[in-house]
mmCIF file with all atom_site columns, C-alpha atoms in Angstrom:
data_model
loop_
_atom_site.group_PDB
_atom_site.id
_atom_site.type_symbol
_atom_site.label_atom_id
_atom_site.label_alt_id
_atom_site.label_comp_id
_atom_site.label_asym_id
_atom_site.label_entity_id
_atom_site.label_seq_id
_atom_site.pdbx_PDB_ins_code
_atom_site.Cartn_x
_atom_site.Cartn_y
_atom_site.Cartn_z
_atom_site.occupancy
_atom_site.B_iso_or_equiv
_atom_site.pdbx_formal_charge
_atom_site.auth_seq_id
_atom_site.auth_comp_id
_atom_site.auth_asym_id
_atom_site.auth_atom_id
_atom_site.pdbx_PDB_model_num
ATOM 1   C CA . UNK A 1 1   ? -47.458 206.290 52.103 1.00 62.00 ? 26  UNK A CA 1
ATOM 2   C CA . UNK A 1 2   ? -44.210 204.580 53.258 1.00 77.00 ? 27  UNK A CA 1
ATOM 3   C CA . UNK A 1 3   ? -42.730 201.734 50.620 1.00 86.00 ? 28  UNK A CA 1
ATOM 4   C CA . UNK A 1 4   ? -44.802 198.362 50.733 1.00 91.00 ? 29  UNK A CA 1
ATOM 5   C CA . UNK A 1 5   ? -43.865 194.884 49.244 1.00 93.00 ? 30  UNK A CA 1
ATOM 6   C CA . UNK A 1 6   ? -46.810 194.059 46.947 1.00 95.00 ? 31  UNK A CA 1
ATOM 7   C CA . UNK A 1 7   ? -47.874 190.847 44.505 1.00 96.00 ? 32  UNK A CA 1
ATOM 8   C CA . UNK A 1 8   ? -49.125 192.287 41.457 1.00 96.00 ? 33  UNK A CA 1
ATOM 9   C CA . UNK A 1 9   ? -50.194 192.300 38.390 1.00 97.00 ? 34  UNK A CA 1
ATOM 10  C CA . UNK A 1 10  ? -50.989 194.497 35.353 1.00 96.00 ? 35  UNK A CA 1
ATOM 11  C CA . UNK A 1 11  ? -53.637 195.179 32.405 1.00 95.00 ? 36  UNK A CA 1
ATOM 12  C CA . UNK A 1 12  ? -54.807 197.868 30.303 1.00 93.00 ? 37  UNK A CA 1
ATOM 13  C CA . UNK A 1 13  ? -58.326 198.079 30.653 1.00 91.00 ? 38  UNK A CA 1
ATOM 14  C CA . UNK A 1 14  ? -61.114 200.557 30.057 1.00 88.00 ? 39  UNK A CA 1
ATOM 15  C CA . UNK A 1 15  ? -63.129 201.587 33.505 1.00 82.00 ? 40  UNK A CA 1
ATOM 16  C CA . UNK A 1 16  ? -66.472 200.040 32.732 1.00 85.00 ? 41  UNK A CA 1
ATOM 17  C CA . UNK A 1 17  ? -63.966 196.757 33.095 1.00 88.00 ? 42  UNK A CA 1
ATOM 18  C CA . UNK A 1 18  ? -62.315 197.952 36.255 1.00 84.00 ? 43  UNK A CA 1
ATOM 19  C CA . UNK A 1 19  ? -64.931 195.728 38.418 1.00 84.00 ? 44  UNK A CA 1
ATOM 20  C CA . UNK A 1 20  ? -65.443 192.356 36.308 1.00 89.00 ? 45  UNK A CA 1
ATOM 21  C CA . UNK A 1 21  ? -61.489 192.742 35.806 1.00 92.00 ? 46  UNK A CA 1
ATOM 22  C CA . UNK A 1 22  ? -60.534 193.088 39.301 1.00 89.00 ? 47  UNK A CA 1
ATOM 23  C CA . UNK A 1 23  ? -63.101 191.046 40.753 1.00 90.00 ? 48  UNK A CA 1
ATOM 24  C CA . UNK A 1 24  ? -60.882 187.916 38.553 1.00 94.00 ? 49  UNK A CA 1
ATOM 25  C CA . UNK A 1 25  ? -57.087 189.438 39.052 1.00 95.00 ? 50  UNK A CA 1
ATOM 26  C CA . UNK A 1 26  ? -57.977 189.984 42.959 1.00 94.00 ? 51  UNK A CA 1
ATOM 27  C CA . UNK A 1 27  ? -58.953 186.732 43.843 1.00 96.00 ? 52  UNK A CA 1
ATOM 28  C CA . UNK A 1 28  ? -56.232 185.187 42.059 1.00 97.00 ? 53  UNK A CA 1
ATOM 29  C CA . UNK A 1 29  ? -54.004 187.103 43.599 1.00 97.00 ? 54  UNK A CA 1
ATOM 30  C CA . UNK A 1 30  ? -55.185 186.171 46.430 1.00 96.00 ? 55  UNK A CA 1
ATOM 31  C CA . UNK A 1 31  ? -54.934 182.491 46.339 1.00 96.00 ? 56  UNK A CA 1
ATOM 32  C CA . UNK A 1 32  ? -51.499 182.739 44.800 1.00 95.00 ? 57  UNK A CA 1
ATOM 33  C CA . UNK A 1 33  ? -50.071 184.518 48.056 1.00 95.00 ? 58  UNK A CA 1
ATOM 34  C CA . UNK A 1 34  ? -52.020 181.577 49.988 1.00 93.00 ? 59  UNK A CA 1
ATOM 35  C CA . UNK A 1 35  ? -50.385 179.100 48.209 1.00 93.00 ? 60  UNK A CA 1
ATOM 36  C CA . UNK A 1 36  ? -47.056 180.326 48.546 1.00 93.00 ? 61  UNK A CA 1
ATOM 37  C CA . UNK A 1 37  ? -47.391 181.471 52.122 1.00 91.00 ? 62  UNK A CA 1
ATOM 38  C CA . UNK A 1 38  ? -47.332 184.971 51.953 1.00 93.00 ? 63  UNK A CA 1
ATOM 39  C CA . UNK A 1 39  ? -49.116 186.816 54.678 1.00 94.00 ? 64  UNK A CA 1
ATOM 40  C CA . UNK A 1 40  ? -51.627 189.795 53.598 1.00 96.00 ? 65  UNK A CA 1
ATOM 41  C CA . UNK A 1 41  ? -50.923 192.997 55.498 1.00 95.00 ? 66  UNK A CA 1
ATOM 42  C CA . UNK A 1 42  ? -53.179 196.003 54.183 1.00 92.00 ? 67  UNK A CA 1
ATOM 43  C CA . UNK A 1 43  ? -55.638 196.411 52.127 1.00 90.00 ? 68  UNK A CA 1
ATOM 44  C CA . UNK A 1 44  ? -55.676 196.518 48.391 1.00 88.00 ? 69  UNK A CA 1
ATOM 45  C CA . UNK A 1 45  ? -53.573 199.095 46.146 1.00 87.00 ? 70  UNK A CA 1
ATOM 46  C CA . UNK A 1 46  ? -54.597 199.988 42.714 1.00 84.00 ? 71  UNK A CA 1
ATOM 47  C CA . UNK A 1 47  ? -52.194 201.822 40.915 1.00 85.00 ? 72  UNK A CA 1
ATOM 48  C CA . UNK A 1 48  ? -52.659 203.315 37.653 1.00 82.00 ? 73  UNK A CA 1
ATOM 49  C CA . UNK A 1 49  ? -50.539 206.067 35.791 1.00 73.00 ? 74  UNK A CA 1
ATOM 50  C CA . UNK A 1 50  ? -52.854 208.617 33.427 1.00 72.00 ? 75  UNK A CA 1
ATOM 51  C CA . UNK A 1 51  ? -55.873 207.110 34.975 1.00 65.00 ? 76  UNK A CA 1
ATOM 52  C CA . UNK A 1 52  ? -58.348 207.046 31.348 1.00 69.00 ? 77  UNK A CA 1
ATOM 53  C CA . UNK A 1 53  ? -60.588 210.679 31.483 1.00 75.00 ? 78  UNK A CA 1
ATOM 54  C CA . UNK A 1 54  ? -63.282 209.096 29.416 1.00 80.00 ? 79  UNK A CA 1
ATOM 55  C CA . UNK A 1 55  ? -65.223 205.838 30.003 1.00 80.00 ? 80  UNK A CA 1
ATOM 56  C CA . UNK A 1 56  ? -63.906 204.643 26.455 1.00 87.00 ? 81  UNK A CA 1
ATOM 57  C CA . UNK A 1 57  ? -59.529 205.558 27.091 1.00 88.00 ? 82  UNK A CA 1
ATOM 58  C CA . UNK A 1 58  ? -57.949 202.624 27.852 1.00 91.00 ? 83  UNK A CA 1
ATOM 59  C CA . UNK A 1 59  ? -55.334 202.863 30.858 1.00 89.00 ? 84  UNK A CA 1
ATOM 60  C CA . UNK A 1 60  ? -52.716 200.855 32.458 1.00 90.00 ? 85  UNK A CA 1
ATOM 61  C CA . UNK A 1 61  ? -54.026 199.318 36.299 1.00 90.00 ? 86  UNK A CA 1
ATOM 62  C CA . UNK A 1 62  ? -51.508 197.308 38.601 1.00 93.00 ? 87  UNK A CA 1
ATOM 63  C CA . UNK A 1 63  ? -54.069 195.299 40.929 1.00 94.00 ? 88  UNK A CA 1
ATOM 64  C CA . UNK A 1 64  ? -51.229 195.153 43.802 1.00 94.00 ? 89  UNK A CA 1
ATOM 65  C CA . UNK A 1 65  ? -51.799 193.149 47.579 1.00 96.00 ? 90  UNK A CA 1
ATOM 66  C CA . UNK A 1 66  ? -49.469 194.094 50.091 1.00 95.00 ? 91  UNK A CA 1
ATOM 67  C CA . UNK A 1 67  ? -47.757 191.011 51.778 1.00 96.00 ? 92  UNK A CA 1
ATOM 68  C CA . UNK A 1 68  ? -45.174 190.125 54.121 1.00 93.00 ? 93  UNK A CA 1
ATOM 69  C CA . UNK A 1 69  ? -41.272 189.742 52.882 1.00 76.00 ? 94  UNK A CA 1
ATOM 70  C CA . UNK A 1 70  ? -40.763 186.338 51.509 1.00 70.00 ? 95  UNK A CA 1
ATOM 71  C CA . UNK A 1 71  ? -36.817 184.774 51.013 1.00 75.00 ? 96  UNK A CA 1
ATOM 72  C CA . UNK A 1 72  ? -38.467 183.136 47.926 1.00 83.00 ? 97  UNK A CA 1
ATOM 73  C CA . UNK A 1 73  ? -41.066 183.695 45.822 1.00 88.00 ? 98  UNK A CA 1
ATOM 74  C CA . UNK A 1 74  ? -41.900 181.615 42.516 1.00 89.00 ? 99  UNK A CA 1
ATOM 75  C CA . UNK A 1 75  ? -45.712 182.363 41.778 1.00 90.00 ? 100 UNK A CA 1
ATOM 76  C CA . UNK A 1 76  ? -47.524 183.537 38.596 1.00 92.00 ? 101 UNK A CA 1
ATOM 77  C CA . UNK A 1 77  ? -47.317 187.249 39.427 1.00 96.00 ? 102 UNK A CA 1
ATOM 78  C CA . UNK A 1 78  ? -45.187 190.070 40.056 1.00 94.00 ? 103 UNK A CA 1
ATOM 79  C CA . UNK A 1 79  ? -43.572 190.460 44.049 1.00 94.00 ? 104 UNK A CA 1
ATOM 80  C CA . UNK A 1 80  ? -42.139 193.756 43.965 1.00 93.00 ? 105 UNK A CA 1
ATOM 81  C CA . UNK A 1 81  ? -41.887 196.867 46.268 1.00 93.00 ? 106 UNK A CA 1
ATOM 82  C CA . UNK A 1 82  ? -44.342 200.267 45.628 1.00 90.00 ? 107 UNK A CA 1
ATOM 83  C CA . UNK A 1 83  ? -41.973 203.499 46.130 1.00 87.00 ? 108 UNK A CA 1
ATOM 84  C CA . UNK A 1 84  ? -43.435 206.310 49.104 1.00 79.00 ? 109 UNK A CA 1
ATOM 85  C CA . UNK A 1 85  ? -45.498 208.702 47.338 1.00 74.00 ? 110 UNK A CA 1
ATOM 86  C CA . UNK A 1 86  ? -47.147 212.141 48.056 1.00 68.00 ? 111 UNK A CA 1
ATOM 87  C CA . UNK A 1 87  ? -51.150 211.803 46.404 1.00 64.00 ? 112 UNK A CA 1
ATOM 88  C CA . UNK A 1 88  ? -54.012 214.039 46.118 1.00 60.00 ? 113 UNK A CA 1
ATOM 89  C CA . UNK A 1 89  ? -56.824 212.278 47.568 1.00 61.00 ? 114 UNK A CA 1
ATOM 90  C CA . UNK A 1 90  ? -60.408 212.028 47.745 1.00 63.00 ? 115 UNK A CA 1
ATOM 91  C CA . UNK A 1 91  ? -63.813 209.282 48.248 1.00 67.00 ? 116 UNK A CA 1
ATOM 92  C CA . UNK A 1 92  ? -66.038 208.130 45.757 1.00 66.00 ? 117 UNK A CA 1
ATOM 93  C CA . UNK A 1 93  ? -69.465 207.270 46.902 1.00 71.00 ? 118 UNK A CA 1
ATOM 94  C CA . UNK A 1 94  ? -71.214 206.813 43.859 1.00 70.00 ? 119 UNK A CA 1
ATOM 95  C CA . UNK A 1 95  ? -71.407 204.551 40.419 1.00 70.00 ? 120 UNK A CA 1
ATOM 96  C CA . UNK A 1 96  ? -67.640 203.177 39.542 1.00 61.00 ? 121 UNK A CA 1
ATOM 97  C CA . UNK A 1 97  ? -68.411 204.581 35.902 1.00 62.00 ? 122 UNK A CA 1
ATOM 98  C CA . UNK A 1 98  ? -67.741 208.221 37.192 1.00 67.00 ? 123 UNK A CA 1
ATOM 99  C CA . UNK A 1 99  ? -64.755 207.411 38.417 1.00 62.00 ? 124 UNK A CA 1
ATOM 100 C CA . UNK A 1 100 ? -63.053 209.331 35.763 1.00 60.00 ? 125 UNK A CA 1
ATOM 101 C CA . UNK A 1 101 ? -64.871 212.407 36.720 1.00 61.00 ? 126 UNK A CA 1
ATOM 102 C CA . UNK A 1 102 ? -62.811 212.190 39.981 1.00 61.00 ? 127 UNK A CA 1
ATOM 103 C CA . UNK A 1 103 ? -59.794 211.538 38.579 1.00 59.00 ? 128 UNK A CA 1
ATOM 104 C CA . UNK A 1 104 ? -60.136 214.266 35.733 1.00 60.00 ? 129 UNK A CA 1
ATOM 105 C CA . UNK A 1 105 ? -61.147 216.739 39.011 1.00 60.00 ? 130 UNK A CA 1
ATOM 106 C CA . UNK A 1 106 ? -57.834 215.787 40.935 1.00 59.00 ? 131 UNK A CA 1
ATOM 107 C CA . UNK A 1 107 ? -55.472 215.517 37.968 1.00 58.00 ? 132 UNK A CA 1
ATOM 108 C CA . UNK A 1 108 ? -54.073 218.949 37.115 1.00 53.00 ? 133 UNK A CA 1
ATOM 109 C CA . UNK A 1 109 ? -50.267 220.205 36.668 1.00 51.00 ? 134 UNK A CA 1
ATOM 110 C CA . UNK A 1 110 ? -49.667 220.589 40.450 1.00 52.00 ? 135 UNK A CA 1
ATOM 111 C CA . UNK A 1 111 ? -50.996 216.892 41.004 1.00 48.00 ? 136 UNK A CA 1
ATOM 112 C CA . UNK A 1 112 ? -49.061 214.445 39.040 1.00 48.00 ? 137 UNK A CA 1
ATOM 113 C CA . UNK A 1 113 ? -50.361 211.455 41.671 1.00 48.00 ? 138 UNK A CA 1
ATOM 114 C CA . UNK A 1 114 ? -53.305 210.866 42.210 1.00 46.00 ? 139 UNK A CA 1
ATOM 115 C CA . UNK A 1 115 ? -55.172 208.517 45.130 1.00 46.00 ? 140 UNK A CA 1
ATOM 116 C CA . UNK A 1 116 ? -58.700 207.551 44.905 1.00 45.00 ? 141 UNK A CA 1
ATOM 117 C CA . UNK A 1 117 ? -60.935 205.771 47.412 1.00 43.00 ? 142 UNK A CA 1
ATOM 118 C CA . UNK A 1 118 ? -63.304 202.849 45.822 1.00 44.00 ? 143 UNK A CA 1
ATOM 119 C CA . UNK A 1 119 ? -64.797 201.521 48.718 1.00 41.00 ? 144 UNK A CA 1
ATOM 120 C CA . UNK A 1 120 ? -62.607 199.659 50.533 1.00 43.00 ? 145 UNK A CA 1
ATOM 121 C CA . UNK A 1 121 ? -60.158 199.499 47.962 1.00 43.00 ? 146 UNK A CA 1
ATOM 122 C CA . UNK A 1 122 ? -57.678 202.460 47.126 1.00 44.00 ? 147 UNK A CA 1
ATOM 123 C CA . UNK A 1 123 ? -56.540 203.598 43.117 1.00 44.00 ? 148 UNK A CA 1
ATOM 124 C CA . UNK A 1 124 ? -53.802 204.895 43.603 1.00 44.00 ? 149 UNK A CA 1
ATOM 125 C CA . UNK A 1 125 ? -51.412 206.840 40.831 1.00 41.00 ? 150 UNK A CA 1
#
């Protein structure tokens, strides 16, 4: 993945919240870039670090939109620019509360990144 400007923003969360969570940050995300005129160009990243092994381990999610360069930005999030990064990666087609099964799967010492496909939507860490 190549570097992307993104407006973000962060929470610790548990992953049976990942869906009511997101479903709030997204579309406010969303209508903050409208707002301020930012142009949407890719999908949706969600980045998380240590992604949580059980359904009870909290874990730290950036809900990130990649946009178009802006000269100046003054919204309620975060415009900031996600580094290129090598991922394992894989797609979930089932329930988001095995999610952590996935990630638990891909994590191990020779994968300290890990990528995985919800959807439409990508975690990435």
């Amino acid at each position: 993945m190549d570097p992307v400007l993104v407006l973000s923003a962060m929470r610790i969360i548990r992953a049976p919240e990942v869906a009511g969570v997101s479903a709030v940050i997204c579309r406010s995300i969303e209508r903050d870039a409208a707002k301020h005129g930012l142009v949407v160009t890719g999908p949706w990243i969600f980045v998380s670090d240590h992604i949580a092994k059980s359904i009870d381990d909290r874990f730290k999610i950036e809900f990130c939109l990649p946009v178009a360069a802006s000269e100046s930005y003054s919204g309620s999030f975060k415009l900031k620019t996600l580094s290129a990064i090598t991922a394992a990666s894989t797609v979930h087609n089932g329930p988001s509360t095995t999610i952590s099964l996935i990630a638990t799967a891909l994590s191990s010492p020779r994968n300290r990144d890990i990528s995985v496909n919800v959807g439409k939507s990508t975690i990435a860490g």
